[in-house]
Short mmCIF file of C-alpha atoms in Angstrom, two decimals:
data_model
loop_
_atom_site.label_atom_id
_atom_site.label_comp_id
_atom_site.label_asym_id
_atom_site.label_seq_id
_atom_site.Cartn_x
_atom_site.Cartn_y
_atom_site.Cartn_z
CA MET A 846 -8.02 -37.37 -36.86
CA PHE A 847 -7.81 -38.42 -33.25
CA ASN A 848 -5.45 -38.49 -30.36
CA LYS A 849 -6.40 -41.06 -27.76
CA SER A 850 -7.95 -39.38 -24.72
CA LYS A 851 -10.27 -40.06 -21.80
CA TYR A 852 -12.89 -37.53 -22.89
CA PHE A 853 -16.32 -39.20 -23.01
CA VAL A 854 -19.28 -37.16 -24.22
CA PHE A 855 -22.93 -37.83 -23.61
CA ILE A 856 -22.88 -41.46 -24.71
CA LEU A 857 -26.13 -42.30 -22.89
CA ILE A 858 -28.14 -39.84 -24.97
CA LEU A 859 -26.67 -41.04 -28.25
CA LEU A 860 -27.60 -44.63 -27.45
CA LEU A 861 -31.25 -43.58 -27.28
CA PHE A 862 -31.37 -42.34 -30.85
CA ASN A 863 -31.64 -45.22 -33.27
CA GLU A 864 -33.45 -43.55 -36.18
CA VAL A 865 -31.66 -41.33 -38.68
CA ILE A 866 -32.44 -39.33 -41.81
CA TYR A 867 -30.16 -37.84 -44.42
CA ALA A 868 -30.38 -34.37 -45.86
CA GLN A 869 -30.41 -34.10 -49.66
CA ASN A 870 -26.75 -33.21 -50.23
CA GLU A 871 -25.33 -32.47 -46.79
CA GLN A 872 -25.54 -34.62 -43.71
CA GLU A 873 -24.21 -34.04 -40.21
CA TYR A 874 -23.77 -36.71 -37.58
CA LEU A 875 -22.83 -37.00 -33.92
CA GLY A 876 -21.62 -40.06 -32.10
CA VAL A 877 -18.50 -41.88 -31.02
CA ILE A 878 -15.54 -43.80 -32.27
CA LYS A 879 -14.75 -46.92 -30.29
CA LEU A 880 -11.12 -47.91 -30.22
CA ASN A 881 -9.90 -51.49 -30.08
CA ASP A 882 -9.00 -51.04 -26.42
CA SER A 883 -12.74 -50.32 -25.79
CA SER A 884 -12.29 -46.61 -25.02
CA PHE A 885 -14.69 -44.10 -26.58
CA ILE A 886 -14.03 -40.70 -28.17
CA SER A 887 -16.72 -38.25 -29.27
CA TYR A 888 -16.96 -37.69 -33.02
CA ARG A 889 -18.82 -35.22 -35.22
CA LEU A 890 -19.00 -35.69 -38.97
CA ASN A 891 -20.11 -33.32 -41.74
CA LEU A 892 -20.51 -34.94 -45.16
CA VAL A 893 -21.33 -33.11 -48.39
CA GLU A 894 -22.18 -35.28 -51.40
CA ASN A 895 -21.99 -33.94 -54.95
CA ASN A 896 -22.21 -36.39 -57.87
CA ASN A 897 -21.02 -39.20 -55.59
CA ILE A 898 -17.96 -37.19 -54.45
CA ILE A 899 -17.75 -36.71 -50.67
CA SER A 900 -16.24 -33.68 -48.90
CA GLY A 901 -16.67 -32.09 -45.47
CA TYR A 902 -14.97 -32.30 -42.09
CA SER A 903 -14.74 -34.23 -38.84
CA ILE A 904 -14.33 -33.05 -35.25
CA THR A 905 -12.81 -35.46 -32.75
CA ASP A 906 -12.83 -35.26 -28.93
CA ILE A 907 -15.46 -32.48 -28.93
CA GLY A 908 -14.77 -30.02 -26.12
CA GLY A 909 -11.83 -32.07 -24.90
CA ASP A 910 -8.15 -31.30 -24.53
CA HIS A 911 -7.43 -32.93 -27.89
CA GLU A 912 -10.31 -31.50 -29.93
CA THR A 913 -9.31 -31.62 -33.59
CA LYS A 914 -11.05 -30.63 -36.83
CA SER A 915 -9.94 -32.33 -40.03
CA ASN A 916 -10.85 -32.21 -43.71
CA ILE A 917 -12.76 -35.14 -45.18
CA THR A 918 -12.67 -36.53 -48.71
CA GLY A 919 -14.24 -39.64 -50.19
CA GLU A 920 -16.82 -41.07 -52.54
CA TYR A 921 -20.09 -42.97 -52.74
CA ASN A 922 -20.27 -45.81 -55.25
CA ASP A 923 -23.92 -46.11 -56.29
CA LYS A 924 -23.24 -49.43 -58.04
CA THR A 925 -21.82 -51.21 -55.00
CA ASN A 926 -23.57 -48.98 -52.42
CA MET A 927 -20.25 -48.36 -50.66
CA LEU A 928 -19.48 -45.13 -48.78
CA SER A 929 -15.81 -44.36 -48.18
CA PHE A 930 -14.13 -41.34 -46.63
CA LYS A 931 -10.86 -40.44 -45.01
CA GLU A 932 -9.37 -37.56 -43.04
CA VAL A 933 -6.79 -35.81 -45.19
CA GLY A 934 -5.53 -32.78 -43.26
CA ILE A 935 -5.91 -30.92 -40.00
CA ILE A 936 -7.73 -27.59 -39.88
CA TYR A 937 -7.06 -27.04 -36.17
CA THR A 938 -6.14 -29.01 -33.08
CA LYS A 939 -5.84 -28.43 -29.33
CA SER A 940 -3.29 -31.25 -29.04
CA GLU A 941 0.42 -30.65 -29.04
CA VAL A 942 1.56 -30.64 -32.66
CA SER A 943 3.95 -33.30 -33.92
CA ASP A 944 4.40 -34.85 -37.34
CA TYR A 945 3.88 -38.29 -35.80
CA ASP A 946 1.06 -37.67 -33.30
CA PHE A 947 -1.93 -37.69 -35.59
CA CYS A 948 -3.82 -40.75 -36.65
CA TYR A 949 -6.20 -40.26 -39.59
CA ILE A 950 -9.44 -42.23 -39.90
CA HIS A 951 -10.12 -44.21 -43.09
CA PHE A 952 -13.67 -45.57 -43.25
CA GLU A 953 -15.58 -47.77 -45.69
CA GLY A 954 -19.11 -49.05 -45.17
CA LYS A 955 -22.16 -50.15 -47.12
CA LEU A 956 -25.31 -48.04 -47.51
CA ASN A 957 -28.41 -48.85 -49.55
CA THR A 958 -28.29 -45.35 -51.05
CA ILE A 959 -26.49 -42.16 -50.06
CA ASP A 960 -29.80 -40.78 -48.72
CA SER A 961 -31.00 -43.98 -47.05
CA LYS A 962 -32.27 -44.01 -43.47
CA LYS A 963 -29.26 -45.85 -42.14
CA ASN A 964 -26.86 -44.93 -39.38
CA ILE A 965 -23.19 -44.62 -40.20
CA GLU A 966 -21.67 -47.59 -38.45
CA GLY A 967 -18.72 -49.79 -39.22
CA LYS A 968 -15.04 -50.42 -38.74
CA PHE A 969 -12.25 -47.99 -39.60
CA ILE A 970 -8.50 -48.14 -39.84
CA GLY A 971 -6.21 -45.38 -38.59
CA LEU A 972 -3.13 -44.38 -40.57
CA TYR A 973 -0.28 -41.95 -39.90
CA ASN A 974 0.88 -39.46 -42.53
CA ASP A 975 3.49 -41.93 -43.74
CA GLY A 976 0.87 -44.66 -44.25
CA GLY A 977 1.80 -46.63 -41.16
CA ASN A 978 -1.01 -48.16 -39.14
CA CYS A 979 -1.82 -46.57 -35.78
CA ILE A 980 -5.03 -47.78 -34.14
CA ASN A 981 -8.26 -49.21 -35.49
CA GLY A 982 -11.81 -49.31 -34.21
CA GLU A 983 -15.48 -48.72 -34.97
CA ILE A 984 -17.63 -45.69 -35.83
CA LYS A 985 -21.18 -45.28 -34.47
CA LEU A 986 -22.94 -42.11 -35.65
CA ARG A 987 -26.51 -40.73 -35.61
CA ASN A 988 -28.00 -37.92 -37.68
CA ILE A 989 -27.67 -34.75 -35.62
CA GLU A 990 -30.96 -33.24 -36.77
CA LYS A 991 -32.80 -36.30 -35.53
CA ILE A 992 -30.87 -36.22 -32.26
CA GLU A 993 -31.82 -32.58 -31.70
CA LYS A 994 -35.50 -33.29 -32.32
CA LYS A 995 -35.38 -36.19 -29.87
CA ALA A 996 -33.64 -33.98 -27.32
CA GLU A 997 -36.44 -31.40 -27.57
CA LYS A 998 -39.01 -34.11 -26.86
CA ILE A 999 -37.03 -35.33 -23.85
CA ASP A 1000 -36.81 -31.79 -22.46
CA LYS A 1001 -40.59 -31.38 -22.81
CA LEU A 1002 -41.18 -34.66 -21.01
CA ILE A 1003 -38.86 -33.60 -18.19
CA GLN A 1004 -40.67 -30.27 -17.79
CA LYS A 1005 -44.09 -31.96 -17.72
CA SER A 1006 -43.09 -34.74 -15.35
CA LYS A 1007 -44.38 -34.49 -11.79
CA ARG A 1008 -41.66 -36.86 -10.61
CA VAL A 1009 -38.83 -34.44 -11.43
CA ASP A 1010 -38.03 -31.78 -8.83
CA THR A 1011 -38.46 -28.14 -9.91
CA THR A 1012 -34.82 -27.30 -9.20
CA ILE A 1013 -33.70 -30.16 -11.43
CA LYS A 1014 -36.03 -29.03 -14.22
CA SER A 1015 -34.46 -25.57 -14.20
CA SER A 1016 -30.91 -26.91 -14.37
CA VAL A 1017 -31.22 -29.87 -16.77
CA SER A 1018 -31.58 -29.42 -20.52
CA VAL A 1019 -30.58 -32.05 -23.07
CA THR A 1020 -30.95 -29.47 -25.85
CA GLN A 1021 -28.55 -27.04 -24.17
CA THR A 1022 -26.08 -29.86 -23.61
CA LEU A 1023 -26.14 -30.65 -27.32
CA ASP A 1024 -25.76 -26.95 -28.16
CA SER A 1025 -22.67 -26.78 -25.96
CA LEU A 1026 -21.05 -29.45 -28.13
CA LYS A 1027 -21.15 -26.99 -31.04
CA MET A 1028 -19.12 -24.42 -29.07
CA ASN A 1029 -15.37 -24.25 -29.66
CA ILE A 1030 -14.34 -23.06 -26.21
CA LEU A 1031 -10.91 -21.49 -25.70
CA LYS A 1032 -10.03 -22.49 -22.13
CA PRO A 1033 -7.45 -20.87 -19.84
CA ASN A 1034 -3.85 -21.87 -20.61
CA GLN A 1035 -5.04 -23.80 -23.64
CA ASN A 1036 -3.60 -23.47 -27.13
CA LEU A 1037 -5.46 -23.97 -30.39
CA THR A 1038 -3.20 -24.63 -33.36
CA MET A 1039 -4.61 -23.71 -36.76
CA PHE A 1040 -2.96 -24.61 -40.05
CA SER A 1041 -3.15 -21.98 -42.79
CA ALA A 1042 -1.72 -21.27 -46.23
CA SER A 1043 -2.83 -17.62 -46.16
CA SER A 1044 -0.56 -14.58 -45.96
CA GLU A 1045 -2.80 -12.92 -43.39
CA LEU A 1046 -5.50 -13.77 -40.89
CA LYS A 1047 -8.57 -11.89 -39.74
CA LEU A 1048 -9.98 -11.98 -36.21
CA ASN A 1049 -13.61 -10.88 -35.77
CA ILE A 1050 -14.20 -10.08 -32.10
CA TYR A 1051 -17.60 -9.39 -30.55
CA ASP A 1052 -19.96 -10.29 -27.71
CA ALA A 1053 -22.45 -12.93 -28.86
CA GLY A 1054 -24.42 -12.75 -25.59
CA LYS A 1055 -25.28 -10.04 -23.12
CA VAL A 1056 -22.82 -7.13 -23.20
CA ASP A 1057 -21.46 -6.83 -19.66
CA GLY A 1058 -18.23 -4.84 -19.97
CA ASP A 1059 -15.71 -7.60 -20.62
CA LYS A 1060 -12.26 -6.20 -21.51
CA ILE A 1061 -9.38 -8.00 -23.21
CA ASN A 1062 -5.88 -7.49 -24.56
CA ILE A 1063 -4.68 -9.19 -27.74
CA TYR A 1064 -0.97 -9.99 -28.17
CA VAL A 1065 0.75 -11.15 -31.37
CA ASN A 1066 4.13 -12.84 -30.93
CA GLY A 1067 4.43 -11.26 -27.49
CA SER A 1068 3.69 -7.67 -28.56
CA ILE A 1069 0.48 -5.81 -27.73
CA PHE A 1070 -1.84 -5.71 -30.77
CA LEU A 1071 -5.14 -4.57 -29.18
CA ARG A 1072 -5.14 -2.90 -25.78
CA ASN A 1073 -7.90 -2.63 -23.16
CA TYR A 1074 -10.67 -3.44 -25.63
CA SER A 1075 -14.28 -3.52 -24.37
CA VAL A 1076 -16.09 -6.36 -26.14
CA ASP A 1077 -19.54 -5.37 -27.45
CA LYS A 1078 -22.06 -6.23 -30.16
CA ASN A 1079 -20.09 -4.42 -32.86
CA ILE A 1080 -17.55 -6.59 -34.66
CA LYS A 1081 -13.95 -5.52 -34.14
CA GLN A 1082 -11.90 -6.85 -37.05
CA LEU A 1083 -8.16 -7.31 -36.76
CA THR A 1084 -5.91 -8.19 -39.70
CA ILE A 1085 -2.84 -10.12 -38.61
CA PRO A 1086 0.02 -10.73 -41.08
CA LEU A 1087 1.39 -14.26 -41.18
CA ASN A 1088 5.00 -13.52 -42.03
CA SER A 1089 6.65 -16.43 -40.28
CA LYS A 1090 6.24 -20.18 -40.00
CA SER A 1091 4.43 -19.77 -36.70
CA THR A 1092 2.42 -16.86 -35.30
CA LEU A 1093 1.28 -16.78 -31.68
CA ILE A 1094 -1.92 -14.90 -30.78
CA GLU A 1095 -2.80 -14.53 -27.08
CA VAL A 1096 -6.02 -13.31 -25.48
CA LEU A 1097 -5.80 -11.92 -21.93
CA ALA A 1098 -8.88 -11.27 -19.80
CA LEU A 1099 -8.54 -7.92 -18.01
CA ASN A 1100 -11.76 -8.37 -16.01
CA THR A 1101 -14.94 -10.43 -15.88
CA GLY A 1102 -17.40 -7.58 -16.46
CA THR A 1103 -20.63 -7.76 -14.49
CA ILE A 1104 -21.20 -11.42 -15.39
CA SER A 1105 -18.41 -13.98 -14.91
CA PRO A 1106 -16.53 -15.33 -16.85
CA ASN A 1107 -15.01 -13.07 -19.50
CA THR A 1108 -16.54 -14.21 -22.81
CA ALA A 1109 -15.56 -12.99 -26.25
CA LYS A 1110 -16.66 -14.53 -29.54
CA ILE A 1111 -13.62 -14.72 -31.81
CA GLU A 1112 -13.96 -15.79 -35.44
CA ILE A 1113 -10.65 -16.88 -36.97
CA VAL A 1114 -10.83 -16.38 -40.73
CA ASP A 1115 -8.37 -17.15 -43.51
CA GLN A 1116 -8.80 -17.87 -47.23
CA LYS A 1117 -10.31 -21.31 -46.67
CA ASN A 1118 -11.57 -21.54 -43.10
CA ASN A 1119 -13.80 -19.76 -40.61
CA ILE A 1120 -13.37 -21.10 -37.08
CA ASN A 1121 -15.82 -19.82 -34.46
CA THR A 1122 -14.43 -19.78 -30.93
CA LEU A 1123 -15.56 -18.48 -27.54
CA THR A 1124 -13.29 -17.50 -24.65
CA ARG A 1125 -14.27 -18.30 -21.07
CA LEU A 1126 -11.69 -16.66 -18.83
CA LYS A 1127 -11.38 -15.26 -15.35
CA LYS A 1128 -9.52 -12.01 -14.68
CA GLY A 1129 -5.83 -12.46 -15.48
CA GLU A 1130 -6.31 -15.72 -17.38
CA LYS A 1131 -4.96 -16.16 -20.89
CA THR A 1132 -5.66 -18.44 -23.83
CA SER A 1133 -3.75 -18.70 -27.09
CA ILE A 1134 -4.01 -19.47 -30.81
CA THR A 1135 -0.99 -20.57 -32.84
CA ILE A 1136 -1.14 -20.18 -36.61
CA VAL A 1137 1.19 -22.55 -38.46
CA LYS A 1138 1.93 -21.88 -42.13
CA ASN A 1139 1.56 -25.11 -44.11
CA ASN A 1140 2.80 -23.96 -47.51
#
């Protein structure tokens, strides 16, 4: 699923990586989708193949204001060597939610075998929920494991190079840049909307880095749910009932501890999904999560 946006992520690095390998049953890719108007949007794809049936997820506009994770379904035809998949439902989005906003990718392309050393490249069509056409374009993806290995080699070359200034060496890391793309950051005044069919939700809250005294409040539908909590290595689990069509969860930073900003790892868990997020807030800043019942 994608909403058109201006977010453009690390295209130069991706263009360097032309080789790709597939895992046995699960493959993960990173790249871009190119729209017909020539704009680019970052795209991450997880494909799981089992007896020629494809499942998994996609993440569009990684780290951007419209970051969206969607379910994937499809198949691989080993007689015609055709791979097809489509986005079939949103897991979460940082876009404003509307029944008509979301455009779902439908892709079909030829591969020698499901585990061949080919990139995933080809044209896609975008369809709304009602089947109407939205916008079409191309997909260009590289195997993420291969990208990470290449990034490690580039970092080593940078560190060994006598032409690169020491201050630049200490501040530039391709590997860390790629790692940051895996982070689901909850920014100030940003809302993440998650779709759930569960009757309750669990929040696992802890400090995934150095414990520095960060304190937060958690509000549910405007009422205090967790007050003046000091985030540490121990997991604090909250169970939140989902009794209405929409449930609003807000996280308020009470301070920035000894190391700014205020960071809390928050795992959002329901019956089907586990979404890992990280807050990055200054004192007094707030971010929010809206849970929408989809049953």
